[in-house]
Coordinates of C-alpha atoms in Angstrom, one line a residue:
Q20 CA -1.2 -29.8 20.6
V21 CA -1.0 -33.6 20.6
L22 CA 1.7 -34.4 23.0
S23 CA 1.8 -38.2 22.4
G24 CA -0.6 -41.0 21.3
C25 CA -2.3 -40.6 24.7
A26 CA -2.1 -37.1 25.7
I27 CA -3.4 -33.9 24.1
I28 CA -3.6 -30.1 25.0
V29 CA -6.9 -28.3 24.7
R30 CA -7.6 -24.6 24.9
G31 CA -10.8 -22.6 25.5
Q32 CA -11.9 -19.5 23.8
P33 CA -9.8 -16.5 23.7
R34 CA -11.4 -13.8 25.5
G35 CA -9.2 -10.4 25.6
G36 CA -5.9 -12.4 25.7
P37 CA -4.6 -15.9 25.2
P38 CA -7.1 -18.4 26.4
P39 CA -6.5 -20.9 29.3
E40 CA -5.1 -24.4 28.5
R41 CA -5.4 -28.0 30.1
Q42 CA -3.8 -31.2 29.2
I43 CA -6.0 -34.3 29.0
N44 CA -4.7 -38.0 29.2
L45 CA -6.6 -40.7 27.6
S46 CA -8.1 -43.1 30.2
N47 CA -7.6 -46.7 29.7
I48 CA -5.3 -46.7 27.2
R49 CA -1.3 -46.5 26.5
A50 CA 0.4 -45.3 23.4
G51 CA 4.3 -45.1 23.0
A52 CA 6.4 -42.4 24.4
M53 CA 8.0 -40.0 21.9
A54 CA 11.7 -39.3 21.5
R55 CA 12.9 -36.9 24.0
R56 CA 16.5 -34.7 23.5
A57 CA 18.5 -35.2 26.7
A58 CA 18.4 -32.4 28.9
Q59 CA 21.4 -30.1 28.2
G60 CA 24.0 -29.5 30.7
Q61 CA 23.6 -32.8 32.6
P62 CA 26.6 -35.1 32.9
D63 CA 26.8 -37.7 30.1
P64 CA 23.4 -36.7 28.4
K65 CA 21.4 -39.4 26.5
D66 CA 18.7 -38.6 24.2
T67 CA 15.7 -41.0 24.5
P68 CA 14.5 -42.5 21.1
D69 CA 10.8 -43.2 20.0
E70 CA 9.0 -46.2 21.4
P71 CA 7.9 -48.1 18.4
W72 CA 4.9 -46.8 17.0
A73 CA 4.8 -43.6 19.1
F74 CA 5.1 -41.2 16.1
Q75 CA 2.8 -43.0 14.2
A76 CA 0.2 -42.9 17.2
R77 CA 1.0 -39.1 17.5
E78 CA 0.6 -38.4 13.9
F79 CA -2.7 -40.2 13.7
L80 CA -4.2 -37.9 16.4
R81 CA -2.6 -34.7 15.1
K82 CA -4.0 -35.3 11.6
K83 CA -7.6 -36.1 13.3
L84 CA -7.6 -33.5 15.9
I85 CA -5.3 -30.3 15.5
G86 CA -7.8 -27.2 15.1
K87 CA -10.9 -29.0 15.7
E88 CA -13.5 -28.9 18.4
V89 CA -13.5 -31.6 20.8
C90 CA -15.8 -32.6 23.7
F91 CA -14.1 -34.2 26.9
T92 CA -14.7 -35.9 30.0
V93 CA -12.7 -35.8 32.9
E94 CA -12.8 -39.2 34.9
I95 CA -9.7 -39.2 37.4
K96 CA -7.5 -36.3 38.8
T97 CA -4.6 -37.4 40.4
S98 CA -2.6 -35.7 43.3
L99 CA -0.1 -34.2 41.0
G100 CA -3.2 -32.5 39.0
R101 CA -2.8 -35.0 35.9
E102 CA -6.2 -35.3 34.5
Y103 CA -7.4 -38.6 32.8
G104 CA -10.8 -38.8 30.7
M105 CA -12.5 -39.3 27.5
V106 CA -12.3 -37.2 24.1
Y107 CA -14.7 -37.4 21.5
L108 CA -14.5 -35.3 18.2
G109 CA -17.3 -32.9 17.9
R110 CA -19.0 -31.2 20.5
D111 CA -20.6 -33.8 22.4
T112 CA -20.2 -37.4 23.3
T113 CA -22.1 -38.9 20.5
G114 CA -18.7 -38.0 18.5
E115 CA -15.9 -40.6 17.5
N116 CA -14.5 -42.0 20.7
I117 CA -10.5 -41.0 20.3
A118 CA -9.1 -43.9 22.5
E119 CA -11.3 -46.3 20.8
S120 CA -9.9 -45.3 17.3
L121 CA -6.2 -45.7 18.3
V122 CA -6.8 -48.9 20.0
N123 CA -8.8 -50.2 16.8
E124 CA -5.8 -49.1 14.6
G125 CA -3.5 -51.0 16.9
L126 CA -1.7 -47.6 17.9
A127 CA -2.4 -48.1 21.6
T128 CA -2.6 -50.9 24.0
V129 CA -5.6 -51.1 26.8
R130 CA -4.4 -50.8 30.3
R131 CA -6.2 -54.2 31.5
E132 CA -4.4 -54.0 35.0
G133 CA -6.8 -51.2 36.3
I134 CA -10.0 -52.8 35.1
R135 CA -12.4 -53.5 37.8
G136 CA -15.9 -55.1 37.3
N137 CA -17.9 -54.7 34.3
N138 CA -17.1 -51.1 32.9
P139 CA -18.6 -51.1 29.4
E140 CA -16.3 -48.7 28.2
Q141 CA -13.3 -50.7 29.2
A142 CA -14.9 -54.0 27.9
R143 CA -15.3 -52.3 24.3
L144 CA -11.8 -51.0 24.5
C145 CA -10.6 -54.8 25.2
E146 CA -12.7 -56.2 22.4
L147 CA -11.4 -53.8 20.1
E148 CA -7.7 -54.6 21.1
D149 CA -8.6 -58.3 20.4
Q150 CA -9.9 -57.3 17.0
A151 CA -6.8 -55.4 16.2
K152 CA -4.6 -58.3 17.3
A153 CA -6.4 -60.7 15.2
S154 CA -6.1 -58.6 12.2
K155 CA -2.1 -58.0 12.9
K156 CA -3.0 -54.0 12.8
G157 CA -0.3 -51.4 14.0
Q158 CA 1.7 -52.7 16.8
W159 CA 0.4 -56.3 16.6
S160 CA 1.8 -56.5 13.1
E161 CA 4.5 -59.0 12.4
G162 CA 8.3 -58.1 12.7
G163 CA 8.3 -55.7 15.4
G164 CA 8.2 -51.9 15.3
T165 CA 11.9 -51.1 14.6
H166 CA 10.8 -49.3 11.3
T167 CA 8.4 -46.9 12.8
I168 CA 11.2 -45.4 15.1
R169 CA 12.7 -42.1 13.6
D170 CA 16.2 -41.5 13.3
M171 CA 15.9 -37.9 14.9
K172 CA 18.5 -35.3 14.4
Y173 CA 18.7 -32.6 17.0
T174 CA 21.7 -30.7 15.5
I175 CA 23.2 -29.9 12.1
E176 CA 26.8 -30.0 11.6
N177 CA 27.3 -27.5 9.4
P178 CA 23.9 -25.5 9.3
R179 CA 25.1 -23.2 6.6
N180 CA 25.9 -26.1 4.1
F181 CA 22.6 -27.7 5.2
V182 CA 20.5 -24.7 4.1
D183 CA 22.6 -23.8 0.9
S184 CA 22.1 -27.4 -0.2
L185 CA 18.4 -26.9 -0.2
H186 CA 18.5 -23.9 -2.7
Q187 CA 15.4 -22.4 -1.3
K188 CA 13.3 -25.2 -2.3
P189 CA 10.1 -25.6 -0.2
I190 CA 10.5 -28.5 2.2
N191 CA 7.9 -30.2 3.9
A192 CA 7.7 -29.9 8.0
I193 CA 5.6 -30.0 11.1
I194 CA 6.0 -27.2 13.5
E195 CA 6.4 -28.9 16.8
H196 CA 6.9 -25.6 19.1
V197 CA 6.5 -21.9 18.8
R198 CA 9.0 -20.0 21.1
D199 CA 7.3 -16.5 20.1
G200 CA 5.6 -15.1 17.2
S201 CA 8.5 -15.2 14.9
V202 CA 10.7 -18.2 16.0
V203 CA 9.6 -21.9 16.0
R204 CA 10.9 -25.2 16.3
A205 CA 10.3 -27.2 12.9
L206 CA 10.6 -30.9 12.3
L207 CA 11.7 -31.4 8.7
L208 CA 10.6 -34.3 6.8
P209 CA 11.3 -37.0 5.6
D210 CA 14.7 -36.9 7.4
H211 CA 13.5 -35.7 10.8
Y212 CA 15.7 -33.0 11.5
L213 CA 14.6 -30.6 14.6
V214 CA 15.7 -27.2 13.8
T215 CA 14.9 -23.8 15.0
V216 CA 13.6 -21.2 12.3
M217 CA 13.5 -17.5 12.6
L218 CA 10.9 -15.8 10.2
S219 CA 12.9 -14.0 7.8
G220 CA 12.5 -10.2 7.7
V221 CA 10.5 -9.4 10.7
K222 CA 10.7 -9.8 14.6
C223 CA 7.9 -9.9 17.0
P224 CA 8.2 -9.0 20.7
T225 CA 10.0 -11.5 22.7
F226 CA 10.1 -13.0 26.2
K227 CA 13.3 -11.7 27.8
R228 CA 15.0 -14.1 30.0
E229 CA 16.1 -12.6 33.3
A230 CA 19.1 -13.6 35.5
D231 CA 17.0 -15.6 37.9
G232 CA 15.5 -17.6 35.2
T233 CA 12.1 -16.0 35.0
E234 CA 10.8 -14.5 31.7
T235 CA 9.2 -11.2 31.2
P236 CA 7.2 -10.7 28.3
E237 CA 7.5 -7.5 26.2
P238 CA 4.3 -6.0 25.2
F239 CA 2.2 -7.9 23.0
A240 CA 4.6 -10.9 23.3
A241 CA 2.1 -13.2 24.4
E242 CA -0.6 -12.4 21.9
A243 CA 1.9 -12.7 19.2
K244 CA 3.0 -15.9 20.1
F245 CA -0.7 -17.1 20.4
F246 CA -1.6 -15.9 17.0
T247 CA 1.4 -17.8 15.4
E248 CA 0.5 -20.7 17.8
S249 CA -3.0 -21.0 16.8
R250 CA -2.5 -20.9 13.1
L251 CA 0.5 -22.9 12.8
L252 CA 1.5 -25.4 16.0
Q253 CA 1.5 -28.8 14.6
R254 CA 0.3 -27.8 11.3
D255 CA 1.7 -29.4 8.1
V256 CA 3.6 -26.7 6.5
Q257 CA 6.2 -26.0 3.8
I258 CA 9.2 -24.1 4.8
I259 CA 11.9 -22.3 2.6
L260 CA 15.1 -22.1 4.4
E261 CA 16.4 -18.7 3.2
S262 CA 19.7 -18.3 4.9
C263 CA 21.9 -19.1 7.8
P264 CA 23.8 -16.3 9.2
N265 CA 25.7 -17.1 12.6
Q266 CA 24.1 -20.4 13.3
I267 CA 20.3 -19.1 13.1
I268 CA 18.3 -20.6 10.2
L269 CA 16.3 -17.8 8.6
G270 CA 13.3 -19.0 6.7
T271 CA 9.7 -18.3 5.6
I272 CA 6.9 -20.7 6.6
L273 CA 4.3 -21.6 3.6
H274 CA 0.5 -22.5 4.6
P275 CA -2.2 -22.9 2.4
N276 CA -4.1 -20.1 4.3
G277 CA -1.6 -17.6 3.8
N278 CA 2.0 -16.4 4.9
I279 CA 2.5 -15.7 8.6
T280 CA 5.2 -13.2 8.1
E281 CA 2.9 -10.7 6.1
L282 CA -0.1 -11.6 8.7
L283 CA 2.2 -10.7 11.9
L284 CA 3.0 -7.4 10.2
K285 CA -0.3 -6.5 9.1
E286 CA -1.8 -7.2 12.5
G287 CA 0.7 -5.4 14.4
F288 CA 2.6 -8.2 16.0
A289 CA 5.8 -7.5 14.2
R290 CA 8.2 -5.1 12.7
C291 CA 10.3 -5.3 9.6
V292 CA 14.2 -6.2 10.5
D293 CA 16.2 -4.8 7.8
W294 CA 19.4 -7.3 7.9
S295 CA 17.1 -10.2 7.3
M296 CA 14.6 -8.7 4.8
A297 CA 17.5 -8.9 2.3
V298 CA 17.2 -12.8 2.4
Y299 CA 13.3 -12.8 2.5
T300 CA 12.6 -14.6 -1.0
Q301 CA 8.7 -13.8 -1.4
G302 CA 9.0 -10.2 -1.9
A303 CA 10.4 -7.3 0.7
E304 CA 7.9 -4.8 -0.7
K305 CA 5.0 -6.7 0.5
L306 CA 6.3 -6.8 4.0
R307 CA 6.9 -3.4 4.2
A308 CA 3.4 -2.4 2.7
A309 CA 1.9 -5.0 5.4
E310 CA 4.0 -3.0 8.3
R311 CA 2.8 0.4 6.8
S312 CA -0.6 -0.6 6.9
A313 CA -0.7 -1.4 10.4
K314 CA 1.5 1.4 11.4
E315 CA -1.3 3.7 9.7
R316 CA -4.2 1.7 11.4
K317 CA -2.1 2.1 14.8
V318 CA -2.6 -1.4 15.9
R319 CA -1.0 -3.3 18.6
I320 CA 2.8 -2.5 18.7
W321 CA 2.0 0.9 16.7
K322 CA -0.5 2.1 19.1
D323 CA 1.5 5.3 19.9
Y324 CA 3.0 5.5 16.5
V325 CA 3.5 9.0 15.0
A326 CA 4.5 9.0 11.3
P327 CA 7.8 11.1 10.8
T328 CA 5.7 13.9 8.1
A329 CA 2.6 13.9 10.6
N330 CA 2.6 17.5 11.3
L331 CA 3.0 18.2 7.6
D332 CA 0.1 19.5 5.2
Q333 CA -0.6 17.0 2.3
K334 CA 0.6 20.0 0.0
D335 CA 3.9 20.3 1.8
R336 CA 4.2 16.4 1.8
Q337 CA 4.0 15.8 -1.8
F338 CA 4.5 18.5 -4.6
V339 CA 6.0 19.1 -8.1
A340 CA 8.9 21.7 -8.3
K341 CA 11.3 23.0 -10.8
V342 CA 15.0 22.2 -10.1
M343 CA 17.1 25.2 -10.1
Q344 CA 20.3 24.2 -8.7
V345 CA 22.1 21.2 -7.8
V346 CA 24.0 21.2 -4.4
N347 CA 27.0 18.9 -4.1
A348 CA 25.5 15.3 -4.7
D349 CA 22.7 14.8 -2.6
A350 CA 20.6 18.0 -2.5
M351 CA 18.9 20.4 -4.7
V352 CA 17.4 23.8 -4.6
V353 CA 13.8 23.7 -6.1
K354 CA 11.4 26.7 -7.2
M355 CA 7.9 26.0 -5.6
N356 CA 4.7 27.0 -7.3
S357 CA 4.5 29.5 -5.0
G358 CA 7.7 31.1 -6.4
E359 CA 9.9 30.5 -3.3
N360 CA 13.0 28.4 -3.5
K361 CA 13.5 25.5 -1.1
T362 CA 16.3 23.0 -0.7
I363 CA 15.8 19.5 -0.6
H364 CA 18.1 16.6 0.5
L365 CA 17.9 13.0 -1.0
S366 CA 16.5 10.7 1.7
S367 CA 18.8 8.1 3.2
I368 CA 21.8 8.5 0.9
R369 CA 25.2 9.6 1.3
P370 CA 27.4 11.5 -1.2
P371 CA 30.9 10.5 -2.0
R372 CA 33.3 11.6 0.8
I373 CA 36.8 11.6 1.9
E374 CA 37.7 8.9 4.4
G375 CA 40.8 8.9 6.9
E376 CA 43.9 11.0 6.4
E377 CA 42.7 12.4 3.2
K378 CA 40.3 14.4 5.8
N379 CA 42.9 16.9 7.2
K380 CA 43.5 18.2 3.7
D381 CA 40.2 20.3 4.5
K382 CA 42.6 22.6 6.2
D383 CA 44.2 23.5 2.9
K384 CA 42.8 26.7 1.6
R385 CA 42.5 25.4 -2.0
F386 CA 40.5 22.5 -1.1
R387 CA 37.6 22.2 -3.1
P388 CA 35.3 19.5 -2.2
L389 CA 33.2 19.5 -5.6
Y390 CA 36.3 18.9 -7.5
D391 CA 38.8 17.3 -4.9
I392 CA 36.4 14.5 -3.7
P393 CA 36.7 11.7 -5.9
Y394 CA 33.1 11.2 -7.7
M395 CA 31.6 14.0 -6.0
F396 CA 32.0 16.0 -9.3
E397 CA 30.5 13.2 -11.2
A398 CA 27.5 12.7 -8.8
R399 CA 26.6 16.5 -9.4
E400 CA 27.3 16.3 -12.8
F401 CA 25.1 12.9 -13.5
L402 CA 22.0 15.1 -11.4
R403 CA 22.6 18.1 -13.0
K404 CA 22.4 17.1 -16.7
K405 CA 18.9 14.9 -15.7
L406 CA 17.2 17.8 -13.6
I407 CA 18.4 21.0 -14.3
G408 CA 15.5 23.3 -15.2
K409 CA 13.0 20.2 -15.1
K410 CA 9.8 19.5 -12.9
V411 CA 10.2 16.8 -10.5
N412 CA 8.0 14.9 -7.9
V413 CA 8.9 15.5 -4.6
T414 CA 7.7 13.3 -1.8
V415 CA 9.2 14.5 1.8
D416 CA 10.0 11.5 3.8
Y417 CA 11.4 13.1 7.0
I418 CA 12.5 16.2 8.5
R419 CA 15.8 15.8 9.9
A420 CA 16.0 18.6 12.8
A421 CA 18.4 20.9 13.4
T422 CA 21.7 20.0 15.4
G423 CA 23.9 22.4 17.2
P424 CA 27.4 22.3 17.1
G425 CA 29.3 19.6 19.1
E426 CA 32.8 18.7 20.0
S427 CA 33.5 17.3 16.6
T428 CA 30.3 17.9 14.8
P429 CA 29.4 21.1 13.2
A430 CA 26.1 22.6 13.5
F431 CA 23.4 21.4 10.6
A432 CA 20.4 23.4 10.1
E433 CA 17.2 21.6 9.8
R434 CA 16.9 19.3 6.5
T435 CA 14.1 18.6 4.5
C436 CA 14.4 14.9 3.0
A437 CA 12.7 13.7 0.2
T438 CA 12.0 10.9 -2.6
V439 CA 12.5 12.7 -5.8
T440 CA 11.5 11.2 -9.0
I441 CA 11.5 12.3 -12.6
G442 CA 9.5 10.4 -15.3
G443 CA 8.9 7.5 -12.4
I444 CA 12.6 7.1 -12.2
N445 CA 14.0 7.6 -8.3
I446 CA 17.0 9.9 -8.6
A447 CA 18.4 8.6 -5.3
E448 CA 18.2 4.8 -6.6
A449 CA 19.8 6.0 -9.9
L450 CA 22.7 7.6 -8.1
V451 CA 23.0 4.7 -5.8
S452 CA 23.0 1.9 -8.8
K453 CA 25.8 4.3 -10.7
G454 CA 27.8 3.8 -7.5
L455 CA 27.9 7.7 -6.9
A456 CA 26.2 7.5 -3.4
T457 CA 25.9 5.0 -0.8
V458 CA 22.7 3.9 1.1
I459 CA 22.7 5.2 4.9
R460 CA 22.3 2.5 7.5
Y461 CA 19.9 3.0 10.6
R462 CA 19.1 1.9 13.9
Q463 CA 16.2 -0.7 13.7
D464 CA 13.3 1.4 15.1
D465 CA 14.6 4.5 13.3
D466 CA 11.8 5.6 10.9
Q467 CA 13.5 8.6 9.5
R468 CA 14.4 7.2 6.2
S469 CA 13.5 7.0 2.8
S470 CA 10.1 5.7 1.9
H471 CA 11.8 3.5 -0.7
Y472 CA 14.6 2.4 1.4
D473 CA 14.4 -1.5 0.3
E474 CA 14.8 -0.4 -3.4
L475 CA 18.1 1.8 -2.5
L476 CA 19.6 -1.1 -0.5
A477 CA 19.0 -3.5 -3.7
A478 CA 20.2 -0.8 -6.1
E479 CA 23.4 -0.4 -3.7
A480 CA 23.6 -4.3 -3.8
R481 CA 23.9 -4.6 -7.4
S482 CA 25.6 -1.0 -7.8
E483 CA 28.9 -0.7 -9.8
L484 CA 30.7 0.1 -6.8
A485 CA 33.7 -1.1 -8.8
V486 CA 33.6 2.4 -10.1
M487 CA 37.5 3.4 -10.5
Y488 CA 38.8 6.1 -8.0
K489 CA 39.8 9.2 -10.3
L490 CA 40.5 12.5 -9.0
C491 CA 39.8 15.5 -11.2
K492 CA 42.5 17.6 -10.3
L493 CA 42.3 21.3 -11.5
P494 CA 45.5 22.5 -12.6
E495 CA 46.3 26.0 -10.9
T496 CA 45.2 28.3 -13.5
Q497 CA 48.2 30.1 -14.7
K498 CA 47.5 33.8 -14.2
A499 CA 44.2 34.5 -16.3
K500 CA 46.6 36.7 -18.6
Q501 CA 48.5 33.9 -19.6
F502 CA 45.4 31.7 -20.1
L503 CA 43.4 34.3 -22.2
P504 CA 45.5 33.6 -25.8
F505 CA 44.7 30.1 -25.2
L506 CA 41.3 30.6 -25.1
Q507 CA 40.8 33.1 -27.5
R508 CA 42.4 30.8 -30.0
A509 CA 40.0 28.5 -29.2
G510 CA 37.1 30.5 -30.6
R511 CA 34.2 28.9 -28.6
S512 CA 34.7 27.0 -25.5
E513 CA 32.3 24.8 -23.5
A514 CA 31.6 25.7 -19.8
V515 CA 29.1 25.4 -17.0
V516 CA 28.1 28.3 -15.0
E517 CA 28.9 26.9 -11.3
Y518 CA 28.1 30.1 -9.5
V519 CA 26.5 33.6 -10.0
F520 CA 28.2 36.5 -8.1
S521 CA 25.8 39.2 -9.5
G522 CA 24.2 39.8 -12.8
S523 CA 26.9 40.2 -15.0
R524 CA 29.9 38.4 -13.0
L525 CA 29.9 34.4 -13.2
K526 CA 31.9 31.4 -12.2
L527 CA 32.5 29.1 -14.8
Y528 CA 33.9 25.4 -15.1
M529 CA 35.7 24.5 -18.5
P530 CA 35.3 20.4 -18.5
K531 CA 37.7 20.2 -21.4
E532 CA 40.4 22.4 -19.9
T533 CA 39.4 21.5 -16.2
C534 CA 39.5 24.9 -14.8
L535 CA 37.6 27.3 -13.1
I536 CA 37.4 30.7 -14.4
T537 CA 35.9 34.2 -13.1
F538 CA 33.9 35.5 -16.0
L539 CA 32.3 39.0 -16.8
L540 CA 29.8 39.8 -19.3
A541 CA 31.7 42.3 -21.7
G542 CA 30.1 45.5 -22.1
I543 CA 27.8 45.8 -19.4
E544 CA 27.6 46.1 -15.6
C545 CA 25.0 45.1 -13.2
P546 CA 24.3 46.7 -10.1
R547 CA 26.7 44.9 -7.3
S548 CA 25.2 43.0 -4.5
S549 CA 26.3 43.4 -0.4
R550 CA 29.8 42.3 -0.2
N551 CA 31.8 41.7 2.7
M552 CA 34.8 44.1 2.7
P553 CA 37.8 44.7 4.7
G554 CA 36.5 47.8 6.4
G555 CA 33.1 46.2 6.9
M556 CA 29.7 45.1 5.1
Q557 CA 29.3 47.1 1.5
V558 CA 25.7 47.8 1.0
A559 CA 23.8 46.3 -2.0
E560 CA 23.3 48.6 -4.8
P561 CA 19.3 48.8 -5.8
F562 CA 18.1 46.2 -8.1
S563 CA 21.3 43.7 -7.4
D564 CA 19.3 41.0 -6.2
E565 CA 16.8 41.1 -8.6
A566 CA 19.7 41.3 -11.5
M567 CA 21.2 38.4 -9.9
L568 CA 18.0 36.1 -9.7
F569 CA 17.4 37.0 -13.3
T570 CA 20.7 35.7 -14.4
K571 CA 20.7 32.7 -11.9
E572 CA 17.4 31.7 -13.4
L573 CA 19.0 31.7 -17.0
V574 CA 22.2 30.2 -16.7
L575 CA 23.1 28.8 -13.2
Q576 CA 24.5 25.2 -13.9
R577 CA 23.7 25.3 -17.4
E578 CA 26.2 24.3 -20.3

């Protein structure tokens, strides 16, 4: 880092952690002091402006030295521990003498008051200074240096308007300070705004401020900071300012060598942050991919990471199965190759549900969720029409553990949650974009979520949430007797098989008439399955289950 035209910070080689640093001040010369913001909290704080030519001297050194190897000699160490010496570009003292270059450009003055006897180095500096004066270079030019003083802006009146006015165009900047791996102070050019920028889409471990003013680093905070610092501190970059929620400016830093946001994730120094990924302009899927690669390699912050489906065999993690039945609007029963049936829930989505006072209607005996909750039926029909009897690809994302019954929560059996696709279309995403389901929001570190979570969020953002509420109210089926002639006159009616009680006894939904009827196949009778009777359990008749499965497979949820 270059602190000013006459002070730099050098660092050694990193060995097993961030390297040691020391400040070297250039002997025998003086460059202007850089602008300083007033200490906050002081009475009557006053900002100190740049001294003339100070910024130019700093920039001259920054462009020449940042990221380069230098060789230095320490001549004097003061009682306060300040070190003064010579700095040369390159590995030895034959390189360019930095102090001489500054004096030669008229960007620093020689401290003549300290010159004793015939020190050749000091004599050469005086000679260079005389030449610079003669050629009117730098601070020896005519007209003073007021034009070299920056008009520094430390605060922005309305940061959101400021960010919006740039329309996400890359803006030139110099990174002046790295607070932690994902938060920097940047000097925006050419107007000299000094702003704090948080990288969109990610968060690195930070340094927690304790009550007594000390800082405790979270694991890998120092390493993450060094990772960003060694690549970006005082580099020329471009920044896309992407958004400004509650006074924090979110942005992405572009550097010819790559995108620091992606690099931090890939190296396990940062994790994805859902709320700010939404504004990231360079492709959120790249960030998830980078994070996934770090998790798989278990690097740094992910060293103890265990994937949500780690204990499943590959064949249980991804498979093709046939859809036998759609359950409500977010689950389905599929038939595996082995012939067994398995219930699969769609990851990270919620089916339509009733909010608030309507809930109490649950107590109503005649309450039928599928028909009485707005959109539940549409959602179910959407899935049924697309999937019933079809082969789908299932990728298990997580297993939601069973939960016991609590005070207000019912018991839930274990759930297998998966991403289901057909012909390359993600079914959950299709439901969400039609406004027939919503996306579940998670705690930041909760990994139990869809492997395509960001696409779901994007679908929800553009979904037709403006779907109008309509209730499909079923008329109370007048006694079946009165209803029969009406159906007989109609000749053929359309229906969907909603439920199979036994091989020959079905429940049908009639969309035109919006009614449910119990329907028996005329002329035959199948063995009855076990039933709860007032006098106890009635035993199933032989072959009742086989008959029921036979009918189910042929007609359940078919039209």
